[in-house]
Amino acid sequence: MAIQRTFSIIKPDATRRNLTGAINAKIEAAGLRIVAQKRIHMTPAQAGQFYAVHKERPFYGELCEFMASAPVVVQVLEGENAIAKYREVMGATDPAAADAGTIRKEFALSKGENSVHGSDAPETAAEEIAYFFAGIELVG
Ligand code: ATP
Ligand code: MG
């Protein structure tokens, strides 16, 4: 498997509880390198565009409001098989179903307020990285 990049968000429930460092420690312990990172506060419209794929889902409004409710940390992670590896490190969407030791098992509050986002495929990773980062910010 080649070196890949994936896109990550440390969500408002986690930044509010001062968990950025604890989450980054798990990311780095898994062998993923944080090659770009910044703290931003999205507007509901920016969150809505990011999660546009979920527009028809009943939780879309709540999700956009939540993502704009406090600052988030957006990141680019790099490593061997990074997309699948980060999803493993995150754990299942619903923390009640997440494996022991995963970020969501340890830190998530609910299915909605679940501490982190990670891309689900190479195409979405590339799109999500380009939405938040300029090429000049990706220094490896
Ligand atoms: P993410 O895309 O954030 O990495 P995911 O891929 O595990 O998470 P998706 O199915 O893509 O999960 O859902 C996107 C996000 O929408 C979830 O992370 C969660 O914050 C929210 N969400 C998903 N299902 C629900 C639900 N039933 N109720 C409330 N919020 C939900
Ligand atoms: Mg998803």
PDB file of C-alpha atoms and ligand atoms in Angstrom:
ATOM      1  CA  MET A   1       0.000   0.000   0.000  1.00  0.00           C
ATOM      2  CA  ALA A   2       1.366   3.404  -0.955  1.00  0.00           C
ATOM      3  CA  ILE A   3       1.604   6.487   1.232  1.00  0.00           C
ATOM      4  CA  GLN A   4      -1.792   8.219   1.274  1.00  0.00           C
ATOM      5  CA  ARG A   5      -3.257  11.428   2.641  1.00  0.00           C
ATOM      6  CA  THR A   6      -6.569  11.741   4.428  1.00  0.00           C
ATOM      7  CA  PHE A   7      -8.505  14.697   5.785  1.00  0.00           C
ATOM      8  CA  SER A   8      -9.469  14.939   9.474  1.00  0.00           C
ATOM      9  CA  ILE A   9     -11.563  17.278  11.606  1.00  0.00           C
ATOM     10  CA  ILE A  10     -11.399  17.445  15.390  1.00  0.00           C
ATOM     11  CA  LYS A  11     -15.027  18.434  15.975  1.00  0.00           C
ATOM     12  CA  PRO A  12     -16.525  21.085  18.329  1.00  0.00           C
ATOM     13  CA  ASP A  13     -17.421  18.634  21.131  1.00  0.00           C
ATOM     14  CA  ALA A  14     -13.712  17.721  21.352  1.00  0.00           C
ATOM     15  CA  THR A  15     -12.193  21.218  21.024  1.00  0.00           C
ATOM     16  CA  ARG A  16     -14.615  22.427  23.725  1.00  0.00           C
ATOM     17  CA  ARG A  17     -13.342  19.768  26.135  1.00  0.00           C
ATOM     18  CA  ASN A  18      -9.656  20.528  25.351  1.00  0.00           C
ATOM     19  CA  LEU A  19      -9.094  17.146  23.695  1.00  0.00           C
ATOM     20  CA  THR A  20      -7.040  18.260  20.664  1.00  0.00           C
ATOM     21  CA  GLY A  21      -3.767  17.063  22.177  1.00  0.00           C
ATOM     22  CA  ALA A  22      -5.185  13.745  23.387  1.00  0.00           C
ATOM     23  CA  ILE A  23      -6.653  13.036  19.936  1.00  0.00           C
ATOM     24  CA  ASN A  24      -3.430  14.043  18.184  1.00  0.00           C
ATOM     25  CA  ALA A  25      -1.507  11.671  20.483  1.00  0.00           C
ATOM     26  CA  LYS A  26      -3.694   8.768  19.284  1.00  0.00           C
ATOM     27  CA  ILE A  27      -3.244   9.811  15.640  1.00  0.00           C
ATOM     28  CA  GLU A  28       0.541   9.939  15.995  1.00  0.00           C
ATOM     29  CA  ALA A  29       0.714   6.721  18.026  1.00  0.00           C
ATOM     30  CA  ALA A  30      -1.006   4.971  15.107  1.00  0.00           C
ATOM     31  CA  GLY A  31       1.851   6.037  12.820  1.00  0.00           C
ATOM     32  CA  LEU A  32      -0.046   8.795  11.020  1.00  0.00           C
ATOM     33  CA  ARG A  33       1.836  12.067  10.470  1.00  0.00           C
ATOM     34  CA  ILE A  34      -0.016  15.399  10.882  1.00  0.00           C
ATOM     35  CA  VAL A  35       1.340  17.226   7.808  1.00  0.00           C
ATOM     36  CA  ALA A  36      -1.031  20.216   7.978  1.00  0.00           C
ATOM     37  CA  GLN A  37      -3.234  21.571  10.743  1.00  0.00           C
ATOM     38  CA  LYS A  38      -5.206  24.718  11.618  1.00  0.00           C
ATOM     39  CA  ARG A  39      -7.965  25.814  13.958  1.00  0.00           C
ATOM     40  CA  ILE A  40     -10.939  27.485  12.265  1.00  0.00           C
ATOM     41  CA  HIS A  41     -14.525  28.375  13.151  1.00  0.00           C
ATOM     42  CA  MET A  42     -16.889  27.433  10.312  1.00  0.00           C
ATOM     43  CA  THR A  43     -20.087  29.247   9.464  1.00  0.00           C
ATOM     44  CA  PRO A  44     -23.194  27.046   9.161  1.00  0.00           C
ATOM     45  CA  ALA A  45     -23.021  27.583   5.363  1.00  0.00           C
ATOM     46  CA  GLN A  46     -19.414  26.359   5.211  1.00  0.00           C
ATOM     47  CA  ALA A  47     -20.312  23.304   7.313  1.00  0.00           C
ATOM     48  CA  GLY A  48     -23.325  22.737   5.053  1.00  0.00           C
ATOM     49  CA  GLN A  49     -21.168  22.713   1.943  1.00  0.00           C
ATOM     50  CA  PHE A  50     -18.670  20.336   3.561  1.00  0.00           C
ATOM     51  CA  TYR A  51     -21.437  17.874   4.537  1.00  0.00           C
ATOM     52  CA  ALA A  52     -23.560  18.461   1.368  1.00  0.00           C
ATOM     53  CA  VAL A  53     -23.537  14.702   0.697  1.00  0.00           C
ATOM     54  CA  HIS A  54     -25.819  14.323   3.752  1.00  0.00           C
ATOM     55  CA  LYS A  55     -28.263  17.082   2.656  1.00  0.00           C
ATOM     56  CA  GLU A  56     -31.244  14.738   2.493  1.00  0.00           C
ATOM     57  CA  ARG A  57     -30.586  13.051   5.856  1.00  0.00           C
ATOM     58  CA  PRO A  58     -32.863  14.014   8.768  1.00  0.00           C
ATOM     59  CA  PHE A  59     -29.897  15.065  10.948  1.00  0.00           C
ATOM     60  CA  TYR A  60     -28.374  17.449   8.346  1.00  0.00           C
ATOM     61  CA  GLY A  61     -29.549  20.717   9.966  1.00  0.00           C
ATOM     62  CA  GLU A  62     -28.447  19.619  13.422  1.00  0.00           C
ATOM     63  CA  LEU A  63     -25.088  18.440  12.022  1.00  0.00           C
ATOM     64  CA  CYS A  64     -24.348  21.784  10.311  1.00  0.00           C
ATOM     65  CA  GLU A  65     -25.347  23.730  13.409  1.00  0.00           C
ATOM     66  CA  PHE A  66     -23.123  21.527  15.587  1.00  0.00           C
ATOM     67  CA  MET A  67     -20.103  21.833  13.264  1.00  0.00           C
ATOM     68  CA  ALA A  68     -20.438  25.641  13.363  1.00  0.00           C
ATOM     69  CA  SER A  69     -21.042  25.800  17.129  1.00  0.00           C
ATOM     70  CA  ALA A  70     -17.375  26.166  18.138  1.00  0.00           C
ATOM     71  CA  PRO A  71     -13.900  26.055  16.572  1.00  0.00           C
ATOM     72  CA  VAL A  72     -12.670  22.870  14.923  1.00  0.00           C
ATOM     73  CA  VAL A  73      -9.170  21.685  14.029  1.00  0.00           C
ATOM     74  CA  VAL A  74      -8.785  20.669  10.385  1.00  0.00           C
ATOM     75  CA  GLN A  75      -5.872  18.423   9.511  1.00  0.00           C
ATOM     76  CA  VAL A  76      -4.174  16.493   6.755  1.00  0.00           C
ATOM     77  CA  LEU A  77      -2.816  13.119   7.887  1.00  0.00           C
ATOM     78  CA  GLU A  78      -0.260  11.150   5.917  1.00  0.00           C
ATOM     79  CA  GLY A  79       0.874   7.552   6.124  1.00  0.00           C
ATOM     80  CA  GLU A  80       0.660   4.036   4.807  1.00  0.00           C
ATOM     81  CA  ASN A  81      -2.985   3.317   3.939  1.00  0.00           C
ATOM     82  CA  ALA A  82      -3.945   6.521   5.794  1.00  0.00           C
ATOM     83  CA  ILE A  83      -7.646   6.635   4.844  1.00  0.00           C
ATOM     84  CA  ALA A  84      -8.558   3.187   6.179  1.00  0.00           C
ATOM     85  CA  LYS A  85      -6.068   3.418   9.041  1.00  0.00           C
ATOM     86  CA  TYR A  86      -7.541   6.681  10.343  1.00  0.00           C
ATOM     87  CA  ARG A  87     -11.084   5.277  10.153  1.00  0.00           C
ATOM     88  CA  GLU A  88      -9.859   2.391  12.316  1.00  0.00           C
ATOM     89  CA  VAL A  89      -8.303   4.816  14.806  1.00  0.00           C
ATOM     90  CA  MET A  90     -11.574   6.853  14.879  1.00  0.00           C
ATOM     91  CA  GLY A  91     -13.878   3.874  15.481  1.00  0.00           C
ATOM     92  CA  ALA A  92     -17.532   3.494  14.501  1.00  0.00           C
ATOM     93  CA  THR A  93     -19.761   6.576  13.978  1.00  0.00           C
ATOM     94  CA  ASP A  94     -21.798   5.635  17.071  1.00  0.00           C
ATOM     95  CA  PRO A  95     -19.438   5.525  20.088  1.00  0.00           C
ATOM     96  CA  ALA A  96     -21.561   2.766  21.624  1.00  0.00           C
ATOM     97  CA  ALA A  97     -20.539   0.558  18.687  1.00  0.00           C
ATOM     98  CA  ALA A  98     -16.883   1.666  18.559  1.00  0.00           C
ATOM     99  CA  ASP A  99     -14.027  -0.694  19.458  1.00  0.00           C
ATOM    100  CA  ALA A 100     -12.057  -0.224  22.667  1.00  0.00           C
ATOM    101  CA  GLY A 101      -9.100   2.144  22.335  1.00  0.00           C
ATOM    102  CA  THR A 102     -10.580   4.119  19.427  1.00  0.00           C
ATOM    103  CA  ILE A 103     -10.985   7.910  19.575  1.00  0.00           C
ATOM    104  CA  ARG A 104     -14.777   7.717  19.445  1.00  0.00           C
ATOM    105  CA  LYS A 105     -14.995   4.994  22.113  1.00  0.00           C
ATOM    106  CA  GLU A 106     -12.872   7.073  24.464  1.00  0.00           C
ATOM    107  CA  PHE A 107     -14.066  10.584  23.720  1.00  0.00           C
ATOM    108  CA  ALA A 108     -17.288  10.800  21.652  1.00  0.00           C
ATOM    109  CA  LEU A 109     -20.473  11.935  23.374  1.00  0.00           C
ATOM    110  CA  SER A 110     -23.044  10.597  20.887  1.00  0.00           C
ATOM    111  CA  LYS A 111     -23.579   9.582  17.279  1.00  0.00           C
ATOM    112  CA  GLY A 112     -23.736  13.256  16.298  1.00  0.00           C
ATOM    113  CA  GLU A 113     -21.142  14.709  18.670  1.00  0.00           C
ATOM    114  CA  ASN A 114     -18.552  12.093  17.834  1.00  0.00           C
ATOM    115  CA  SER A 115     -15.294  14.066  18.180  1.00  0.00           C
ATOM    116  CA  VAL A 116     -13.701  13.437  14.764  1.00  0.00           C
ATOM    117  CA  HIS A 117     -14.271  13.225  11.036  1.00  0.00           C
ATOM    118  CA  GLY A 118     -12.153  11.241   8.578  1.00  0.00           C
ATOM    119  CA  SER A 119     -12.422  10.907   4.789  1.00  0.00           C
ATOM    120  CA  ASP A 120     -13.961   7.701   3.462  1.00  0.00           C
ATOM    121  CA  ALA A 121     -12.225   7.324   0.045  1.00  0.00           C
ATOM    122  CA  PRO A 122      -9.315   8.751  -2.010  1.00  0.00           C
ATOM    123  CA  GLU A 123     -11.645  11.009  -4.052  1.00  0.00           C
ATOM    124  CA  THR A 124     -13.371  12.509  -1.003  1.00  0.00           C
ATOM    125  CA  ALA A 125      -9.999  12.901   0.760  1.00  0.00           C
ATOM    126  CA  ALA A 126      -8.634  14.952  -2.156  1.00  0.00           C
ATOM    127  CA  GLU A 127     -11.796  17.087  -2.329  1.00  0.00           C
ATOM    128  CA  GLU A 128     -11.936  17.687   1.419  1.00  0.00           C
ATOM    129  CA  ILE A 129      -8.228  18.613   1.631  1.00  0.00           C
ATOM    130  CA  ALA A 130      -8.656  21.082  -1.252  1.00  0.00           C
ATOM    131  CA  TYR A 131     -11.735  22.618   0.434  1.00  0.00           C
ATOM    132  CA  PHE A 132      -9.769  23.604   3.545  1.00  0.00           C
ATOM    133  CA  PHE A 133      -6.101  23.874   2.504  1.00  0.00           C
ATOM    134  CA  ALA A 134      -4.158  25.661  -0.227  1.00  0.00           C
ATOM    135  CA  GLY A 135      -1.360  23.688  -1.898  1.00  0.00           C
ATOM    136  CA  ILE A 136       1.219  25.989  -0.325  1.00  0.00           C
ATOM    137  CA  GLU A 137       0.078  24.883   3.176  1.00  0.00           C
ATOM    138  CA  LEU A 138       0.898  21.215   2.474  1.00  0.00           C
ATOM    139  CA  VAL A 139       4.585  20.873   3.164  1.00  0.00           C
ATOM    140  CA  GLY A 140       4.754  17.148   4.032  1.00  0.00           C
TER     141      GLY A 140
HETATM  142  P1  ATP B   1     -17.619  11.468   9.426  1.00  0.00           P
HETATM  143  O1  ATP B   1     -18.113  11.627   8.011  1.00  0.00           O
HETATM  144  O2  ATP B   1     -17.922  12.661  10.312  1.00  0.00           O
HETATM  145  O3  ATP B   1     -16.191  11.033   9.481  1.00  0.00           O
HETATM  146  P2  ATP B   1     -18.819   8.865   9.518  1.00  0.00           P
HETATM  147  O4  ATP B   1     -18.252   8.691   8.143  1.00  0.00           O
HETATM  148  O5  ATP B   1     -18.472   7.848  10.556  1.00  0.00           O
HETATM  149  O6  ATP B   1     -18.390  10.270  10.123  1.00  0.00           O
HETATM  150  P3  ATP B   1     -21.341   9.560   8.288  1.00  0.00           P
HETATM  151  O7  ATP B   1     -22.375   8.532   8.046  1.00  0.00           O
HETATM  152  O8  ATP B   1     -20.530  10.078   7.149  1.00  0.00           O
HETATM  153  O9  ATP B   1     -20.385   9.016   9.466  1.00  0.00           O
HETATM  154  O10 ATP B   1     -22.070  10.783   9.016  1.00  0.00           O
HETATM  155  C1  ATP B   1     -21.453  12.057   9.076  1.00  0.00           C
HETATM  156  C2  ATP B   1     -21.648  12.644  10.451  1.00  0.00           C
HETATM  157  O11 ATP B   1     -23.022  12.930  10.640  1.00  0.00           O
HETATM  158  C3  ATP B   1     -21.296  11.712  11.630  1.00  0.00           C
HETATM  159  O12 ATP B   1     -19.932  11.712  11.949  1.00  0.00           O
HETATM  160  C4  ATP B   1     -22.135  12.305  12.739  1.00  0.00           C
HETATM  161  O13 ATP B   1     -21.500  13.466  13.287  1.00  0.00           O
HETATM  162  C5  ATP B   1     -23.397  12.731  12.000  1.00  0.00           C
HETATM  163  N1  ATP B   1     -24.419  11.676  12.073  1.00  0.00           N
HETATM  164  C6  ATP B   1     -24.444  10.505  11.396  1.00  0.00           C
HETATM  165  N2  ATP B   1     -25.538   9.774  11.720  1.00  0.00           N
HETATM  166  C7  ATP B   1     -26.231  10.519  12.625  1.00  0.00           C
HETATM  167  C8  ATP B   1     -27.445  10.329  13.336  1.00  0.00           C
HETATM  168  N3  ATP B   1     -28.182   9.236  13.172  1.00  0.00           N
HETATM  169  N4  ATP B   1     -27.835  11.319  14.182  1.00  0.00           N
HETATM  170  C9  ATP B   1     -27.109  12.449  14.343  1.00  0.00           C
HETATM  171  N5  ATP B   1     -25.945  12.688  13.688  1.00  0.00           N
HETATM  172  C10 ATP B   1     -25.506  11.732  12.854  1.00  0.00           C
HETATM  173 MG    MG B   2     -18.501  10.151   6.564  1.00  0.00          MG
END
